[in-house]
Amino acid sequence: MSITEESVLLPKFRKMTTHRTFTMIKPDAVENGHIGGILEKITSAGFTIVAMKYTQLSKRDAQAFYAIHKERPFFDELVDFMTRGPIVSAILEKENAVEDFRALIGATNPEDAAEGTIRKLYATDIAENAVHGSDSDENAAIEGAFHFSGREIY
Ligand code: ATP
Ligand code: MG
């Protein structure tokens, strides 16, 4: 491959490998009218939306998505909450996306979340905490693929 060909291909390759995370705007935040405010925080922080949909999880979806928590005492409450109304799910792209997005959303319990974070601004309590953010690159890929087919990602 010539240097010219490489320099033409590199930006595409880099785009494919740029870090991504997965998010959901949870039913509480949708009910409370915060979709617009949360998307504004996300794009202002430098994240690009590469996939997005307005949808509602079935019980089976929520049980599978949060299967890691199935032994926790709050699991049934979590499944009921996540299925009680529509959500917005999205794949976001940015260098260091997973870590930067976790910083942007703040601690699980909004009482512990830093000022200016999405959960501090929009969450109700530790259960109804407005947004989900993937906790690792591996889980971001799994969660993104759970919600979106390849042709829904741009
Ligand atoms: P998420 O995975 O949704 O981004 P998180 O990574 O900050 O949240 P987890 O420990 O993965 O927190 O918990 C998943 C979700 O389960 C929380 O976001 C919250 O909705 C719910 N949850 C966690 N702890 C509790 C609790 N003690 N009581 C009720 N619900 C809880
Ligand atoms: Mg989590």
Coordinates of N, CA and C and ligand atoms in Angstrom, one line a residue:
M1 N 0.8 -1.2 0.0 CA 0.0 0.0 0.0 C 0.9 1.3 0.0
S2 N 0.5 2.2 -0.8 CA 1.3 3.5 -0.9 C 1.0 4.4 0.3
I3 N 1.9 5.3 0.5 CA 1.6 6.3 1.6 C 0.3 7.0 1.3
T4 N 0.1 7.4 0.0 CA -1.1 8.1 -0.3 C -2.4 7.3 0.0
E5 N -2.4 6.0 -0.4 CA -3.5 5.2 -0.1 C -3.7 5.1 1.5
E6 N -2.6 5.0 2.2 CA -2.7 4.9 3.6 C -3.4 6.1 4.2
S7 N -2.9 7.3 3.7 CA -3.5 8.5 4.3 C -4.9 8.7 4.0
V8 N -5.4 8.1 2.9 CA -6.8 8.2 2.5 C -7.6 7.3 3.4
L9 N -7.0 6.1 3.7 CA -7.8 5.1 4.5 C -7.7 5.4 6.0
L10 N -6.7 6.0 6.4 CA -6.5 6.2 7.9 C -7.7 6.8 8.6
P11 N -8.2 8.0 8.0 CA -9.4 8.6 8.8 C -10.5 7.6 8.9
K12 N -10.8 6.8 7.9 CA -11.9 5.9 8.0 C -11.6 4.8 9.1
F13 N -10.4 4.3 9.1 CA -10.0 3.3 10.1 C -10.1 3.9 11.5
R14 N -9.6 5.1 11.6 CA -9.7 5.8 12.9 C -11.1 6.0 13.4
K15 N -12.0 6.3 12.5 CA -13.4 6.5 12.8 C -14.0 5.2 13.4
M16 N -13.6 4.1 12.7 CA -14.2 2.8 13.1 C -13.7 2.4 14.5
T17 N -12.5 2.8 14.9 CA -11.9 2.4 16.2 C -12.1 3.5 17.3
T18 N -12.7 4.6 16.9 CA -12.9 5.6 17.9 C -13.7 5.1 19.1
H19 N -13.5 5.5 20.3 CA -14.1 4.9 21.4 C -15.6 5.3 21.4
R20 N -16.4 4.3 21.8 CA -17.9 4.5 21.9 C -18.4 4.1 23.2
T21 N -19.5 4.7 23.6 CA -20.2 4.2 24.8 C -21.7 4.1 24.4
F22 N -22.4 3.5 25.3 CA -23.9 3.3 25.1 C -24.6 3.9 26.3
T23 N -25.7 4.6 25.9 CA -26.5 5.3 27.0 C -28.0 5.0 26.8
M24 N -28.8 5.1 27.9 CA -30.2 5.2 27.8 C -30.7 6.4 28.7
I25 N -31.6 7.2 28.1 CA -32.3 8.1 28.9 C -33.5 7.3 29.5
K26 N -33.5 7.2 30.8 CA -34.4 6.2 31.5 C -35.8 6.8 31.6
P27 N -36.8 5.9 31.9 CA -38.2 6.3 31.9 C -38.5 7.5 32.8
D28 N -37.8 7.7 33.9 CA -38.1 8.8 34.8 C -37.8 10.1 34.1
A29 N -36.6 10.2 33.4 CA -36.2 11.4 32.7 C -37.1 11.7 31.5
V30 N -37.5 10.7 30.8 CA -38.5 10.9 29.7 C -39.8 11.4 30.2
E31 N -40.3 10.8 31.3 CA -41.6 11.3 31.9 C -41.5 12.7 32.4
N32 N -40.3 13.1 32.9 CA -40.2 14.4 33.5 C -39.8 15.5 32.4
G33 N -39.7 15.1 31.2 CA -39.5 16.1 30.1 C -38.1 16.5 29.9
H34 N -37.1 15.6 30.3 CA -35.7 16.0 30.2 C -34.9 15.4 29.1
I35 N -35.6 14.9 28.0 CA -34.8 14.3 26.9 C -34.0 15.5 26.3
G36 N -34.6 16.6 26.0 CA -33.9 17.7 25.4 C -32.7 18.2 26.2
G37 N -32.9 18.4 27.5 CA -31.9 18.9 28.4 C -30.7 17.9 28.4
I38 N -31.0 16.6 28.5 CA -29.9 15.6 28.6 C -29.2 15.5 27.3
L39 N -29.9 15.5 26.2 CA -29.1 15.5 24.9 C -28.3 16.7 24.7
E40 N -28.7 17.8 25.2 CA -27.9 19.1 25.1 C -26.6 18.9 25.9
K41 N -26.7 18.4 27.1 CA -25.5 18.1 27.9 C -24.6 17.2 27.2
I42 N -25.1 16.2 26.6 CA -24.3 15.1 25.9 C -23.5 15.7 24.7
T43 N -24.3 16.5 23.9 CA -23.6 17.0 22.7 C -22.7 18.2 23.0
S44 N -23.0 19.0 24.0 CA -22.1 20.1 24.5 C -20.8 19.5 25.0
A45 N -20.9 18.3 25.6 CA -19.7 17.7 26.2 C -18.8 17.1 25.1
G46 N -19.2 17.2 23.8 CA -18.3 16.7 22.7 C -18.6 15.3 22.2
F47 N -19.7 14.7 22.7 CA -20.1 13.4 22.2 C -20.9 13.5 20.9
T48 N -20.6 12.6 19.9 CA -21.4 12.6 18.7 C -22.3 11.4 18.8
I49 N -23.6 11.6 18.4 CA -24.6 10.5 18.4 C -24.4 9.7 17.1
V50 N -24.1 8.5 17.2 CA -23.9 7.6 16.0 C -25.1 6.7 15.8
A51 N -26.0 6.5 16.9 CA -27.2 5.7 16.7 C -28.1 6.2 17.8
M52 N -29.4 6.3 17.5 CA -30.4 6.7 18.6 C -31.8 6.2 18.2
K53 N -32.5 5.8 19.3 CA -34.0 5.5 19.1 C -34.8 5.7 20.3
Y54 N -36.1 6.0 20.1 CA -37.1 6.1 21.1 C -37.8 4.8 21.2
T55 N -37.8 4.1 22.3 CA -38.3 2.8 22.3 C -38.7 2.4 23.8
Q56 N -39.3 1.2 23.9 CA -39.6 0.8 25.3 C -39.1 -0.6 25.5
L57 N -38.5 -0.9 26.6 CA -38.0 -2.2 26.9 C -39.1 -3.1 27.3
S58 N -39.0 -4.4 26.9 CA -39.9 -5.4 27.4 C -39.3 -5.9 28.7
K59 N -40.0 -6.7 29.5 CA -39.5 -7.3 30.8 C -38.3 -8.1 30.4
R60 N -38.4 -8.9 29.4 CA -37.3 -9.8 29.0 C -36.1 -9.0 28.6
D61 N -36.3 -7.9 27.8 CA -35.1 -7.0 27.5 C -34.4 -6.5 28.7
A62 N -35.2 -6.0 29.7 CA -34.6 -5.4 30.8 C -33.9 -6.4 31.7
Q63 N -34.5 -7.6 31.8 CA -33.9 -8.7 32.6 C -32.6 -9.1 32.0
A64 N -32.5 -9.1 30.7 CA -31.3 -9.5 30.0 C -30.3 -8.4 30.1
F65 N -30.7 -7.2 29.9 CA -29.8 -6.0 29.9 C -29.1 -5.9 31.2
Y66 N -29.9 -6.1 32.3 CA -29.3 -5.9 33.7 C -29.1 -7.2 34.3
A67 N -28.9 -8.3 33.6 CA -28.7 -9.6 34.1 C -27.6 -9.7 35.2
I68 N -26.6 -8.8 35.0 CA -25.4 -8.8 36.0 C -25.9 -8.5 37.4
H69 N -27.1 -7.8 37.5 CA -27.7 -7.4 38.8 C -28.7 -8.4 39.3
K70 N -28.9 -9.6 38.7 CA -30.1 -10.4 39.0 C -30.2 -10.9 40.4
E71 N -29.0 -11.0 41.1 CA -29.1 -11.4 42.5 C -29.2 -10.3 43.5
R72 N -29.2 -9.1 43.0 CA -29.3 -7.9 43.9 C -30.8 -7.7 44.3
P73 N -30.9 -7.2 45.6 CA -32.3 -7.0 46.1 C -33.2 -6.1 45.3
F74 N -32.6 -5.2 44.6 CA -33.4 -4.2 43.8 C -33.6 -4.6 42.4
F75 N -33.3 -5.9 42.0 CA -33.4 -6.3 40.6 C -34.9 -6.2 40.1
D76 N -35.9 -6.7 40.8 CA -37.3 -6.6 40.3 C -37.7 -5.1 40.2
E77 N -37.3 -4.3 41.2 CA -37.7 -2.9 41.1 C -37.0 -2.2 39.9
L78 N -35.8 -2.6 39.6 CA -35.1 -2.1 38.5 C -35.8 -2.4 37.2
V79 N -36.2 -3.7 37.1 CA -36.8 -4.2 35.8 C -38.2 -3.5 35.7
D80 N -38.9 -3.3 36.8 CA -40.2 -2.6 36.7 C -40.0 -1.2 36.2
F81 N -39.1 -0.5 36.8 CA -38.8 0.9 36.5 C -38.4 1.0 35.0
M82 N -37.4 0.2 34.6 CA -36.9 0.4 33.2 C -37.9 0.0 32.1
T83 N -39.0 -0.7 32.5 CA -40.0 -1.1 31.5 C -41.3 -0.3 31.6
R84 N -41.4 0.7 32.5 CA -42.7 1.3 32.8 C -43.0 2.4 31.7
G85 N -42.1 2.8 30.9 CA -42.4 3.8 29.9 C -41.2 3.8 28.9
P86 N -41.4 4.7 27.9 CA -40.3 4.7 26.9 C -39.0 5.3 27.4
I87 N -38.0 4.9 26.6 CA -36.6 5.4 26.9 C -36.0 5.9 25.6
V88 N -34.9 6.6 25.7 CA -34.1 6.9 24.5 C -32.8 6.2 24.6
S89 N -32.5 5.3 23.6 CA -31.2 4.7 23.7 C -30.3 5.2 22.6
A90 N -29.0 5.2 22.9 CA -28.1 5.8 21.9 C -26.7 5.3 22.1
I91 N -26.0 5.3 21.0 CA -24.5 5.0 21.0 C -23.8 6.4 20.7
L92 N -22.8 6.6 21.6 CA -22.1 7.9 21.5 C -20.7 7.7 21.2
E93 N -20.1 8.6 20.5 CA -18.7 8.5 20.1 C -17.9 9.7 20.6
K94 N -16.7 9.4 21.1 CA -15.8 10.5 21.6 C -14.5 9.7 22.0
E95 N -13.4 10.4 21.9 CA -12.2 9.8 22.5 C -12.5 9.5 24.0
N96 N -12.1 8.4 24.5 CA -12.2 8.1 26.0 C -13.7 8.1 26.4
A97 N -14.6 7.6 25.5 CA -16.0 7.8 25.7 C -16.6 7.3 27.0
V98 N -16.2 6.0 27.3 CA -16.8 5.3 28.5 C -16.5 6.1 29.7
E99 N -15.2 6.4 29.9 CA -14.8 7.1 31.2 C -15.4 8.6 31.2
D100 N -15.3 9.3 30.1 CA -15.8 10.7 30.0 C -17.3 10.7 30.2
F101 N -18.0 9.7 29.7 CA -19.5 9.7 29.9 C -19.8 9.4 31.3
R102 N -19.1 8.5 31.9 CA -19.4 8.2 33.4 C -19.2 9.5 34.2
A103 N -18.2 10.3 33.8 CA -17.9 11.5 34.6 C -19.0 12.5 34.3
L104 N -19.5 12.5 33.1 CA -20.6 13.5 32.7 C -21.9 13.1 33.4
I105 N -22.2 11.8 33.6 CA -23.5 11.5 34.3 C -23.4 11.6 35.8
G106 N -22.3 11.3 36.4 CA -22.1 11.4 37.8 C -22.4 10.1 38.5
A107 N -22.4 10.1 39.9 CA -22.5 8.9 40.7 C -23.9 8.3 40.6
T108 N -24.0 7.0 40.8 CA -25.3 6.3 40.7 C -26.4 7.0 41.6
N109 N -26.0 7.3 42.8 CA -26.9 8.1 43.7 C -26.8 9.6 43.4
P110 N -27.8 10.2 43.0 CA -27.7 11.7 42.7 C -27.2 12.5 43.9
E111 N -27.5 12.0 45.1 CA -27.0 12.8 46.3 C -25.5 12.8 46.3
D112 N -24.8 11.8 45.7 CA -23.4 11.8 45.7 C -22.8 12.4 44.4
A113 N -23.7 12.7 43.4 CA -23.2 13.2 42.1 C -22.7 14.6 42.2
A114 N -21.6 14.8 41.4 CA -21.0 16.2 41.4 C -21.9 17.2 40.7
E115 N -21.7 18.4 41.2 CA -22.5 19.6 40.6 C -22.4 19.6 39.1
G116 N -23.4 19.8 38.4 CA -23.4 20.0 36.9 C -23.5 18.7 36.2
T117 N -23.4 17.5 36.9 CA -23.6 16.2 36.2 C -25.0 16.0 35.8
I118 N -25.2 15.1 34.9 CA -26.6 14.8 34.4 C -27.5 14.3 35.6
R119 N -26.9 13.4 36.4 CA -27.7 12.8 37.5 C -28.0 13.9 38.5
K120 N -27.0 14.8 38.8 CA -27.3 15.8 39.8 C -28.4 16.7 39.3
L121 N -28.4 17.0 38.0 CA -29.4 17.9 37.5 C -30.8 17.2 37.3
Y122 N -30.8 16.0 36.9 CA -32.1 15.4 36.4 C -32.5 14.1 37.1
A123 N -31.7 13.5 38.0 CA -32.1 12.2 38.6 C -33.0 12.5 39.8
T124 N -33.8 11.5 40.2 CA -34.7 11.7 41.3 C -34.0 11.0 42.6
D125 N -33.6 9.8 42.4 CA -32.9 9.1 43.5 C -32.0 7.9 43.0
I126 N -31.5 7.1 43.8 CA -30.6 6.1 43.4 C -31.2 5.1 42.4
A127 N -32.5 4.9 42.5 CA -33.2 3.9 41.6 C -33.5 4.6 40.3
E128 N -34.1 5.8 40.4 CA -34.6 6.5 39.2 C -33.6 7.6 38.9
N129 N -32.5 7.2 38.3 CA -31.4 8.1 38.2 C -31.1 8.6 36.7
A130 N -32.2 8.7 36.0 CA -32.2 9.5 34.7 C -31.5 8.9 33.5
V131 N -30.3 8.4 33.7 CA -29.5 7.9 32.6 C -28.7 6.6 32.9
H132 N -28.4 5.9 31.9 CA -27.4 4.8 32.0 C -26.2 5.1 31.2
G133 N -25.0 4.7 31.7 CA -23.8 4.8 30.9 C -23.0 3.5 31.1
S134 N -22.5 3.0 30.0 CA -21.7 1.7 30.0 C -20.5 1.9 30.9
D135 N -20.1 0.8 31.6 CA -19.0 0.9 32.5 C -17.6 0.4 32.0
S136 N -17.6 -0.1 30.7 CA -16.3 -0.6 30.1 C -16.5 -0.6 28.6
D137 N -15.4 -0.6 27.9 CA -15.5 -0.6 26.4 C -16.2 -1.9 26.0
E138 N -15.9 -3.0 26.7 CA -16.5 -4.3 26.3 C -18.0 -4.3 26.5
N139 N -18.5 -3.8 27.6 CA -19.9 -3.7 27.9 C -20.5 -2.7 26.9
A140 N -19.8 -1.6 26.6 CA -20.4 -0.6 25.6 C -20.7 -1.3 24.3
A141 N -19.8 -2.2 23.8 CA -20.0 -2.9 22.6 C -21.2 -3.9 22.7
I142 N -21.2 -4.6 23.8 CA -22.3 -5.6 24.0 C -23.7 -4.9 24.1
E143 N -23.7 -3.8 24.8 CA -25.0 -3.0 25.0 C -25.4 -2.4 23.8
G144 N -24.5 -1.8 23.0 CA -24.8 -1.1 21.7 C -25.4 -2.2 20.8
A145 N -24.8 -3.4 20.7 CA -25.3 -4.4 19.8 C -26.6 -5.0 20.3
F146 N -26.9 -4.9 21.6 CA -28.2 -5.4 22.1 C -29.3 -4.5 21.6
H147 N -29.1 -3.2 21.4 CA -30.1 -2.2 21.0 C -30.1 -1.9 19.5
F148 N -29.0 -2.0 18.8 CA -28.9 -1.5 17.4 C -28.3 -2.6 16.5
S149 N -28.9 -2.7 15.3 CA -28.2 -3.5 14.3 C -27.2 -2.6 13.6
G150 N -26.3 -3.2 12.8 CA -25.2 -2.5 12.2 C -25.8 -1.4 11.3
R151 N -26.9 -1.6 10.6 CA -27.4 -0.6 9.7 C -28.1 0.6 10.4
E152 N -28.2 0.5 11.7 CA -28.8 1.6 12.5 C -27.7 2.5 13.1
I153 N -26.4 2.2 12.8 CA -25.3 2.9 13.4 C -24.6 3.7 12.3
Y154 N -24.5 5.0 12.5 CA -24.0 5.9 11.4 C -22.6 6.5 11.7
Ligands
ATP1 P1 -26.3 2.2 35.1 O1 -25.7 0.8 34.9 O2 -27.8 2.3 34.9 O3 -25.5 3.2 34.3 P2 -24.7 2.5 37.5 O4 -23.6 1.8 36.7 O5 -24.4 3.9 38.0 O6 -26.0 2.7 36.6 P3 -25.3 0.1 38.8 O7 -24.6 -0.4 40.0 O8 -24.9 -0.6 37.5 O9 -25.2 1.6 38.7 O10 -26.8 -0.1 39.0 C1 -27.7 -0.2 37.8 C2 -29.0 0.5 38.1 O11 -29.7 -0.2 39.2 C3 -28.8 1.9 38.7 O12 -28.5 2.9 37.7 C4 -30.1 2.2 39.4 O13 -31.1 2.5 38.4 C5 -30.4 0.8 40.0 N1 -29.9 0.7 41.3 C6 -28.6 0.6 41.7 N2 -28.5 0.5 43.1 C7 -29.8 0.6 43.5 C8 -30.4 0.5 44.8 N3 -29.6 0.4 45.9 N4 -31.7 0.6 44.9 C9 -32.5 0.7 43.8 N5 -32.0 0.7 42.6 C10 -30.7 0.7 42.4
MG2 MG -24.0 0.0 35.7

